[in-house]
XYZ file of C-alpha atoms in Angstrom:
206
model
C 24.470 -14.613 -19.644
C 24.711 -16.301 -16.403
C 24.084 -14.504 -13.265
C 26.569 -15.126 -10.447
C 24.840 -13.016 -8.122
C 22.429 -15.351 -5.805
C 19.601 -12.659 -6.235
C 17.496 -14.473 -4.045
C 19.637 -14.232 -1.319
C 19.967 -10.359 -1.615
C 16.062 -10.277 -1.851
C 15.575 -12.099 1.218
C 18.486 -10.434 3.237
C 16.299 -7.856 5.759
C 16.521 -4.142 5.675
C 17.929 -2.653 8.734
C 17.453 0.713 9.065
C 19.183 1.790 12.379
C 21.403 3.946 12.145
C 20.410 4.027 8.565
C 18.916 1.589 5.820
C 21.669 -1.126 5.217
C 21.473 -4.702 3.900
C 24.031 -7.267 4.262
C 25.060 -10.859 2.475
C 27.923 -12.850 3.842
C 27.606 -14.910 0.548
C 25.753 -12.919 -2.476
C 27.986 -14.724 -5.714
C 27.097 -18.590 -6.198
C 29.868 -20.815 -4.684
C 30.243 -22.475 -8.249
C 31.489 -18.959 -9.706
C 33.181 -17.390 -6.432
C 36.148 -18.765 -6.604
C 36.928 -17.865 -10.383
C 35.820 -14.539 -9.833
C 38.833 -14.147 -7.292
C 41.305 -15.662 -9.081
C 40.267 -13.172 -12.071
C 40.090 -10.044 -9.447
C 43.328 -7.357 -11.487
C 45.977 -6.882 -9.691
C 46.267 -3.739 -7.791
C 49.045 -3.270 -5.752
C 48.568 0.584 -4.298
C 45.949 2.301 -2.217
C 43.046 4.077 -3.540
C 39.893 3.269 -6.196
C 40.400 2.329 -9.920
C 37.724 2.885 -12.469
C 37.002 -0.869 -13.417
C 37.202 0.518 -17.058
C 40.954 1.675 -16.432
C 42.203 -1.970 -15.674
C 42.777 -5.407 -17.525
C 40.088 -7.987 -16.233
C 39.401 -11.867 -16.784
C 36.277 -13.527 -18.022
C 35.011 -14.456 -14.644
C 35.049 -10.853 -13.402
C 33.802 -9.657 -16.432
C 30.493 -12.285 -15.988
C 30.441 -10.411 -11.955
C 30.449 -7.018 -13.842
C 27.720 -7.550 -16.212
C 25.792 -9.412 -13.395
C 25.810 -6.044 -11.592
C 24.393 -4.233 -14.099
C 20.670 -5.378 -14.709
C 17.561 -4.705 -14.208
C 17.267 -7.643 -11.441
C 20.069 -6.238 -9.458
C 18.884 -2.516 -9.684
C 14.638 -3.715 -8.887
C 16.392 -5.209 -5.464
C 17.860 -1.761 -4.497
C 14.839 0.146 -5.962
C 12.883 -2.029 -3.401
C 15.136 -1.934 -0.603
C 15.548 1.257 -0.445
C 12.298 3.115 -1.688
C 14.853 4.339 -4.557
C 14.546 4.940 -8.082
C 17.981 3.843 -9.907
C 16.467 2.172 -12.900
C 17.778 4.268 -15.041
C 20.238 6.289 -12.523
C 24.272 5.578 -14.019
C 25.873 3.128 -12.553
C 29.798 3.660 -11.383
C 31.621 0.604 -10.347
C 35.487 0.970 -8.908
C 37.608 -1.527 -7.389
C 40.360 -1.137 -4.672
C 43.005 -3.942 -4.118
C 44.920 -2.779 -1.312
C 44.756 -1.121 2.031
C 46.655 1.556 2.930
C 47.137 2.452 7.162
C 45.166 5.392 6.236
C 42.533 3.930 4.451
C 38.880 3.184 6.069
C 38.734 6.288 8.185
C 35.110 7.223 8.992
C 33.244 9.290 6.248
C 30.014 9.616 4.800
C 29.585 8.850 0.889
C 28.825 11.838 -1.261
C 25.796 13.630 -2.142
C 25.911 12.328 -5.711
C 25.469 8.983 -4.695
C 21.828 7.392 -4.050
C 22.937 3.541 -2.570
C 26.474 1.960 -2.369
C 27.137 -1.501 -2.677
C 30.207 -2.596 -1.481
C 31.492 -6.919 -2.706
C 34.600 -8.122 -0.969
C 36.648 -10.187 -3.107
C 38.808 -11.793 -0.787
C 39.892 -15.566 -0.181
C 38.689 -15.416 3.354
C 39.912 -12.994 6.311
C 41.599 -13.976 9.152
C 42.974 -10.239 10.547
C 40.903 -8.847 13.416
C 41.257 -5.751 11.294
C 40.059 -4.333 8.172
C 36.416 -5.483 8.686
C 33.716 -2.627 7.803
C 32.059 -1.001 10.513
C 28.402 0.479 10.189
C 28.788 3.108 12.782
C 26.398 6.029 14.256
C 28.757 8.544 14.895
C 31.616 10.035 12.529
C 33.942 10.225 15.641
C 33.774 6.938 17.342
C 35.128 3.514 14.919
C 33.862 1.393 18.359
C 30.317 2.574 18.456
C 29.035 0.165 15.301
C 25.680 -1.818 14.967
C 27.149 -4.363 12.973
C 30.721 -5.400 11.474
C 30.957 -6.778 8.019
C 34.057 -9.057 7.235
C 35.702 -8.649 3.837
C 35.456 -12.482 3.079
C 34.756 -14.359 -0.064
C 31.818 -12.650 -1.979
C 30.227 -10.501 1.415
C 28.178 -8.048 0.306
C 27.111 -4.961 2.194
C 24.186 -2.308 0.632
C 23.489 1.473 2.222
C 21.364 3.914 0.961
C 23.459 7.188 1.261
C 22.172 9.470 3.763
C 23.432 12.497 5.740
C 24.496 9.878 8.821
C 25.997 6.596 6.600
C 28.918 7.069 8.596
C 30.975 3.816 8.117
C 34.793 2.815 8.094
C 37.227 -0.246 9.330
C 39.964 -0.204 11.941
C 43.255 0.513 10.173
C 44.682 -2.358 8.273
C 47.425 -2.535 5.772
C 47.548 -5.171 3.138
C 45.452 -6.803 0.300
C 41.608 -5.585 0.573
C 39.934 -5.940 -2.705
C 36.522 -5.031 -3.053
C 34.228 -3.713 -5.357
C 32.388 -0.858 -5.084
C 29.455 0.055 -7.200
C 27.194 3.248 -7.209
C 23.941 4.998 -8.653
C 24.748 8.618 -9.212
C 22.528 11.489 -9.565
C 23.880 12.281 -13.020
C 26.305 11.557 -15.638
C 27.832 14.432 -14.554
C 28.563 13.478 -11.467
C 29.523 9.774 -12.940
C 32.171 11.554 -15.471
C 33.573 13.926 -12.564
C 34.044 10.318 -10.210
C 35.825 8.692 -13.163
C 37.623 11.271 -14.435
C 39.431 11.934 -10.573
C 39.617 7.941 -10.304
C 41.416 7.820 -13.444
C 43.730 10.938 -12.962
C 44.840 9.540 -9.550
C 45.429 6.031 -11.233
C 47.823 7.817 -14.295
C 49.883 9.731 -11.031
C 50.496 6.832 -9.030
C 51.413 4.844 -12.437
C 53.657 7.742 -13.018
C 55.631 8.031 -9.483
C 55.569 4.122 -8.795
């Protein structure tokens, strides 16, 4: 299989650690594959995560999928964050589109060790919508750094007590992948099962 992650890059990328330990790529999939990847992104049309396993995707995402989950990809967040996820489950959800309400400030739950968050977007051209690491969970303009949601940016957190993060309200297409190590499979089968119960609703009352 052919990696499209640039796994160098994400090596080399420095760990910040105020207000907590974050990493960030503005290009982490090689520009030969980005592009494809895109293109092959499912179409998702309401607000709100979908398991990756509950919608149809194209050979190019697929190879993005399966380049998430190795042992290269997990040794760079075991390293970068002092973590063990080795052999920690591994959740992956996508989102396609931004709702007004979406990307208030929040914290990521206690059954999460790291999140990685890959924008899938052509490029970004609203002043909006870009991801905010922030040291407060009451104030969206006090933020160390501001990630834009362009083609194949990559932002990593380990999940502590004060990730706070979020992005000034934008509505519109957003895609992004997000992928987690959970504490459990537990945990992983009570994420998936709410992801895909909330998918089945909105299929039901669209």
């Amino acid at each position: 299989m052919q990696n499209v992650l640039k796994l160098d890059a994400l090596t080399a990328s420095p760990l910040k650690t105020d207000p907590y330990p974050y990493f960030s790529v503005a290009q982490a999939i090689d520009p030969e594959y980005v592009s494809d990847v895109i293109r092959d992104f499912p179409s998702i049309d309401d607000g709100g995560s979908y398991n990756v396993d509950d919608v149809a995707i194209g050979p190019a995402f697929k190879q993005l999928i399966d380049s998430l989950d190795t042992p290269q990809f997990r040794q760079i967040i075991c390293d970068k964050f002092d973590v063990a996820v080795m052999d920690l489950p591994m959740m992956v959800t996508l989102r396609g589109y931004s709702r007004k309400k979406d990307g208030r400030i929040h914290t990521d739950s206690k059954t999460k060790v790291a999140t990685i968050l890959l924008y899938l977007n052509d490029d970004w051209q609203a002043e909006t919508g870009k991801l905010r690491i922030l040291r407060s969970a009451d104030d969206m303009e006090d933020y160390v750094e501001e990630i834009s949601p362009g083609p194949g940016s990559l932002l990593a957190f380990k999940v502590t007590d004060n990730c706070w993060h979020g992005y000034p309200s934008f509505e519109g297409k957003r895609q992004s992948i997000q992928i987690n190590f959970l504490t459990s499979e537990a945990a992983g089968n009570k994420h998936r099962f709410f992801h895909g119960l909330s998918a089945k609703l909105k299929s039901l009352f669209k």
